[in-house]
Short mmCIF file of C-alpha atoms in Angstrom, two decimals:
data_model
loop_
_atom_site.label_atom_id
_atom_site.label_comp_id
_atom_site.label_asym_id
_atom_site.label_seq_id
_atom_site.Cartn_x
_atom_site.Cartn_y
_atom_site.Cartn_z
CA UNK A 215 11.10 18.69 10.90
CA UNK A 216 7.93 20.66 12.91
CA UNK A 217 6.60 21.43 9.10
CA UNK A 218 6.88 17.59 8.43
CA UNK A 219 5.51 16.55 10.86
CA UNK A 220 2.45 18.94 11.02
CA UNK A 221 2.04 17.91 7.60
CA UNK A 222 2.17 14.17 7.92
CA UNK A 223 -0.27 14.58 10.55
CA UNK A 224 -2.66 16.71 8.66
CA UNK A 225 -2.50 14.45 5.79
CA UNK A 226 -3.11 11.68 8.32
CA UNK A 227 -5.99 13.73 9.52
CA UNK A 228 -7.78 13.55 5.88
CA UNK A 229 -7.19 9.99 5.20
CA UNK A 230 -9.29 9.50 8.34
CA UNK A 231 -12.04 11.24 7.38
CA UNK A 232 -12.57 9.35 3.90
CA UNK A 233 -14.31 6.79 3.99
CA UNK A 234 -13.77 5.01 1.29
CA UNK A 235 -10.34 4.44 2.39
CA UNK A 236 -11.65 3.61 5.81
CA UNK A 237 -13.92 0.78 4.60
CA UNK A 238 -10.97 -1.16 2.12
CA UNK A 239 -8.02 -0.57 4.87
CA UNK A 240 -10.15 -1.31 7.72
CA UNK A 241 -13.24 -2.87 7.80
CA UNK A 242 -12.96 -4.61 4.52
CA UNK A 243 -9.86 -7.00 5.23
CA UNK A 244 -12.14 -7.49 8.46
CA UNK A 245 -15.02 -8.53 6.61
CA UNK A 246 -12.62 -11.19 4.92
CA UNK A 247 -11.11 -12.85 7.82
CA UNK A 248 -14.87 -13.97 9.19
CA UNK A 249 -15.94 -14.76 6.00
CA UNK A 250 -12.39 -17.03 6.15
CA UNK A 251 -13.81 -18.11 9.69
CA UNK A 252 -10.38 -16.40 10.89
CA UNK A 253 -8.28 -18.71 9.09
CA UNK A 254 -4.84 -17.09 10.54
CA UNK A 255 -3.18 -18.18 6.93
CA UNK A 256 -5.16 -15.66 5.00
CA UNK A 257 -3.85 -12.77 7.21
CA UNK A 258 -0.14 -12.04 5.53
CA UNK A 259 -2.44 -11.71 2.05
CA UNK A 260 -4.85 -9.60 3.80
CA UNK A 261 -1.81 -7.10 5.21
CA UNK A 262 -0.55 -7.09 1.59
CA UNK A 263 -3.52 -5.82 0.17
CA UNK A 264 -3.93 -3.54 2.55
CA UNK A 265 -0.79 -2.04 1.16
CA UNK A 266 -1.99 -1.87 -1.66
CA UNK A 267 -5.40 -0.43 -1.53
CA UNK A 268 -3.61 3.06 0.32
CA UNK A 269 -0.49 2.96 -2.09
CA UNK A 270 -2.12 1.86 -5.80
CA UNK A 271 -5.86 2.41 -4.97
CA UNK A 272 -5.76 5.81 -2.93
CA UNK A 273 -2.40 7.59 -3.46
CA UNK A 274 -1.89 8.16 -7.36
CA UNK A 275 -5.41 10.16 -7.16
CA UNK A 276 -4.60 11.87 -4.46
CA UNK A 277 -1.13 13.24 -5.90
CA UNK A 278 -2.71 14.16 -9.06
CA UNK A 279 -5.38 16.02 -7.14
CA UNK A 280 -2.49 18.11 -5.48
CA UNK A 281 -1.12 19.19 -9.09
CA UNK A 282 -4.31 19.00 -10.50
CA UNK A 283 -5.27 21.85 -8.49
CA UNK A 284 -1.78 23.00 -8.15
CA UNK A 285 -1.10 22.98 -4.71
CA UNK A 286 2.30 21.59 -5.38
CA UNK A 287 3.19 24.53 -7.16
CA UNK A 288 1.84 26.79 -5.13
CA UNK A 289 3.88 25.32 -2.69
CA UNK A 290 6.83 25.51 -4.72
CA UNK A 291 6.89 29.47 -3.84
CA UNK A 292 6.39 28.67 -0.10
CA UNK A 293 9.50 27.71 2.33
CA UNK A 294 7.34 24.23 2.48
CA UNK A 295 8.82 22.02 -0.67
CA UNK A 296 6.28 19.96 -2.11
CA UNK A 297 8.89 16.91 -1.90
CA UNK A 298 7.56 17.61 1.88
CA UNK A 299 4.25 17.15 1.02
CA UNK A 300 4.91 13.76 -1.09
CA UNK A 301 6.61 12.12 1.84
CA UNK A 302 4.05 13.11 4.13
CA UNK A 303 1.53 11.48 2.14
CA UNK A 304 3.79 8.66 2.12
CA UNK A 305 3.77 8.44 5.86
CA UNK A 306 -0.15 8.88 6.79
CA UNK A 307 -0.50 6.22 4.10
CA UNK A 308 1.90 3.91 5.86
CA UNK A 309 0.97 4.78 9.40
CA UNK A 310 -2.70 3.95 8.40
CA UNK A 311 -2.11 0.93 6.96
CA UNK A 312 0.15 0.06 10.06
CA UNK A 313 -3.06 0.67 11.38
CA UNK A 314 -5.53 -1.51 9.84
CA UNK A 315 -2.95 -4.19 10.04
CA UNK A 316 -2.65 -4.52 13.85
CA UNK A 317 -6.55 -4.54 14.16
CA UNK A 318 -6.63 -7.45 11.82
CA UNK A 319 -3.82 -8.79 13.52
CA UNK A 320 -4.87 -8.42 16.79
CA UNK A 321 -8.30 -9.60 15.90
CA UNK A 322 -7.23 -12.64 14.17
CA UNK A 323 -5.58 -13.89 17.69
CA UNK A 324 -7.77 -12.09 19.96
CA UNK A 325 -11.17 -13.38 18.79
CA UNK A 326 -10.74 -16.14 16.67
CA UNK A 327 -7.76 -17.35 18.69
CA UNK A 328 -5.05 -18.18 16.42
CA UNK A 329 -1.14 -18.30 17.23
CA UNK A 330 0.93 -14.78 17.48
CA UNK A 331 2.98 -14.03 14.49
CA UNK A 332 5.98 -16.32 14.43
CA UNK A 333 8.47 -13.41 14.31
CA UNK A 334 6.77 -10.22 14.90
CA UNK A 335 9.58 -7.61 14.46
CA UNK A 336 10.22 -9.30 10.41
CA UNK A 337 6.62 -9.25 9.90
CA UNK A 338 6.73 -5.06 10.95
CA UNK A 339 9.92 -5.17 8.96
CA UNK A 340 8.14 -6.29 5.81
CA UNK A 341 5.04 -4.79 5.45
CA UNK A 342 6.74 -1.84 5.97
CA UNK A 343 8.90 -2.59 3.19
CA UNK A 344 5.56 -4.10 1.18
CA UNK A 345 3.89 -0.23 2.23
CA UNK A 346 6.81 1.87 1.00
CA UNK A 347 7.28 -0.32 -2.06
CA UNK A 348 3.33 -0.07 -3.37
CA UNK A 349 3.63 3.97 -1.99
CA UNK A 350 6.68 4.13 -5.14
CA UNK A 351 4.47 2.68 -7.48
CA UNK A 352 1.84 4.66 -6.49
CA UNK A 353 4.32 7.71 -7.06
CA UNK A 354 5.22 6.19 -10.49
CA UNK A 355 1.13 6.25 -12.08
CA UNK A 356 0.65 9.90 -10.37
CA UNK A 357 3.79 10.80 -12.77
CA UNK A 358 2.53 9.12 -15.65
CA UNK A 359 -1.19 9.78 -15.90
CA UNK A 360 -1.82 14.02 -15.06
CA UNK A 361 -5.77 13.60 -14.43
CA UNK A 362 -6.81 12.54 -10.95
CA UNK A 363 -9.42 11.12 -12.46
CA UNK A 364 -7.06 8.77 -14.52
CA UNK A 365 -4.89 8.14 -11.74
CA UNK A 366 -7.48 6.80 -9.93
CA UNK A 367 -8.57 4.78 -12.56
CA UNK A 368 -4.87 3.18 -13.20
CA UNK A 369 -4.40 2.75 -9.92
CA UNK A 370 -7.18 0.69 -9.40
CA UNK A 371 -6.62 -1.66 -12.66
CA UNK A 372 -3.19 -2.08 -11.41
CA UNK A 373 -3.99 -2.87 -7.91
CA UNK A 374 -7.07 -5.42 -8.07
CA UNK A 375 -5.76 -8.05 -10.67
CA UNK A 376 -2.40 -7.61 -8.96
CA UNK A 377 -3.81 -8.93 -5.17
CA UNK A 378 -5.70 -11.54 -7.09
CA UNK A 379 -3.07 -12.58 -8.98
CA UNK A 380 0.03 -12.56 -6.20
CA UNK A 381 -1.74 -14.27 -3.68
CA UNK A 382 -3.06 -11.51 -1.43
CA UNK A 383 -6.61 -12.35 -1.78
CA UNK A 384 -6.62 -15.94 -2.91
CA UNK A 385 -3.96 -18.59 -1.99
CA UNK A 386 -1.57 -18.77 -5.55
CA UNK A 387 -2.19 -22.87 -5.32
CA UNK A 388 -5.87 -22.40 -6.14
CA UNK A 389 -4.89 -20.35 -9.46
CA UNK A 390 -4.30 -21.75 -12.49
CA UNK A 391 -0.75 -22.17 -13.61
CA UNK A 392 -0.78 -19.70 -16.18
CA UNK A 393 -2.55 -17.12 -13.83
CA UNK A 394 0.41 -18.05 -11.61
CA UNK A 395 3.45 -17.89 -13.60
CA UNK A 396 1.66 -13.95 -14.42
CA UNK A 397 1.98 -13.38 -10.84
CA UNK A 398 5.83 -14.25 -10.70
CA UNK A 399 6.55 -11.12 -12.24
CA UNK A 400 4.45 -8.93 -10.31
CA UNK A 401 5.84 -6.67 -7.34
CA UNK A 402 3.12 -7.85 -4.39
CA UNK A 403 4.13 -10.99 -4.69
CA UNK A 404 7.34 -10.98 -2.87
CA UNK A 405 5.51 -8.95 -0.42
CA UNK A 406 3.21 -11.91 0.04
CA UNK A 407 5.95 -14.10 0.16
CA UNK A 408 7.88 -12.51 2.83
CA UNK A 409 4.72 -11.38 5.14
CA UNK A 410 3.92 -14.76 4.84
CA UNK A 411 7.35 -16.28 5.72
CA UNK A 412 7.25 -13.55 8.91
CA UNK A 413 4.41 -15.31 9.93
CA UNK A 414 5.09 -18.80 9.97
CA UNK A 415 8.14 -17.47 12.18
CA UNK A 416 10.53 -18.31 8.96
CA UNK A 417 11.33 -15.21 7.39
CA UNK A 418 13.58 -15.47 4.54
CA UNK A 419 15.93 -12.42 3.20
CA UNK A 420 15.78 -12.44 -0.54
CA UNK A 421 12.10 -11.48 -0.87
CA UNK A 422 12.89 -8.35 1.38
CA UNK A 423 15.62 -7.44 -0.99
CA UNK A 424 13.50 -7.36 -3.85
CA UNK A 425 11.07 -5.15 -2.25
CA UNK A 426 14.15 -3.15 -1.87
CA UNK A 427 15.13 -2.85 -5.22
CA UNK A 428 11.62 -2.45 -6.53
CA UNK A 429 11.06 0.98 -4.05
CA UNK A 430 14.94 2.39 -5.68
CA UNK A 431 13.57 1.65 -8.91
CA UNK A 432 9.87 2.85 -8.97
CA UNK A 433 11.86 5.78 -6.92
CA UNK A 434 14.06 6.61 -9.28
CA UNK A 435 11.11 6.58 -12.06
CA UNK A 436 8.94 8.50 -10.32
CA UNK A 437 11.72 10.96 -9.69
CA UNK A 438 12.33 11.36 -13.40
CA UNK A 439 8.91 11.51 -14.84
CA UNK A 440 7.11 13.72 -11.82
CA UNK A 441 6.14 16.99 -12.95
CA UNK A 442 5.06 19.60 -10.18
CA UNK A 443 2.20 20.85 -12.72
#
């Protein structure tokens, strides 16, 4: 548990020194909510695609990095496991977006005076769900692609049409309903959908359980196609 935790922290550590990742989990979402004239609705979209930026646009490159230069299997032959060093990525990329979330949160009501979340335990409840969920699918393209290059690159053509597209960064009603019957199918969207739902203090179950079942599968994938090196 110390070696976890040292790690997590470490990792933790680097994530705040980049800052790129500073800027899009941070200051960016910021930058959106005065542009929005801190229109409270826009939040739950903005805390989605914070998500996303650590899990899709940060963590596949990262992970290939690590077997790129084969610290994971360098690690292998160490009493650390690299399955440590996976979840404490996982974690500083949670705990950082958990992060940037309360500072938009608590900016949203602080300066530009909207209402507190309507249920505030649900709303931790599912972006930590919506975290986890784009963490697995960031597991699943750092399996798939071996360059961290092309992780990077994946990750990021994932990630932006998918905030566009779910509602994250524009409300779904001003899409076009081909655009939006595309973002049925995607994975933030029920992340959306339940962040938002948290928010208006009417938090519905099902899209919780499909975050669920998207983090066992992308798990499970990521699990079978991971290679150490």
């Amino acid at each position: 548990m110390k070696a976890f935790t040292a790690l997590a922290a470490a990792e933790l550590r680097l994530l705040s020194r980049d800052p790129a990742s500073l800027f899009f989990m941070v200051a960016f979402p910021l930058m959106l909510l005065v542009l929005k004239r801190g229109d409270s609705g826009a939040v739950p979209g903005y805390l989605a695609m914070i998500a996303a930026i650590g899990g899709m646009g940060a963590l596949p490159g990262l992970l290939a990095s690590y077997r790129e230069r084969k610290v994971l299997k360098r690690l292998a032959t160490t009493p650390i496991s690299p399955v440590l060093l996976l979840g404490a990525q996982l974690v500083a990329q949670v705990a950082a977006g958990l992060a940037g979330s309360a500072l938009l949160v608590v900016v949203t009501i602080a300066v530009f005076g909207a209402r507190a979340p309507g249920d505030v335990l649900m709303l931790t409840t599912a972006f930590l769900l919506c975290s986890v969920m784009v963490c697995t699918l960031g597991f699943v393209i750092a399996a798939v692609v071996r360059t961290a290059r092309g992780a990077s690159l994946i990750g990021m053509l994932v990630m932006f049409p998918m905030i566009f597209l779910s509602g994250a960064a524009v409300p779904r009603r001003a899409l076009p309903g081909s655009l939006r019957q595309i973002g049925d199918f995607l994975p933030l969207t029920p992340a959306v959908e339940a962040l938002g739902d948290a928010w208006s203090g009417t938090a519905a179950l099902f899209p919780l359980l499909i975050l669920a079942g998207i983090i066992v599968a992308a798990t499970a994938t990521g699990a079978a196609l991971f290679r150490w090196e």
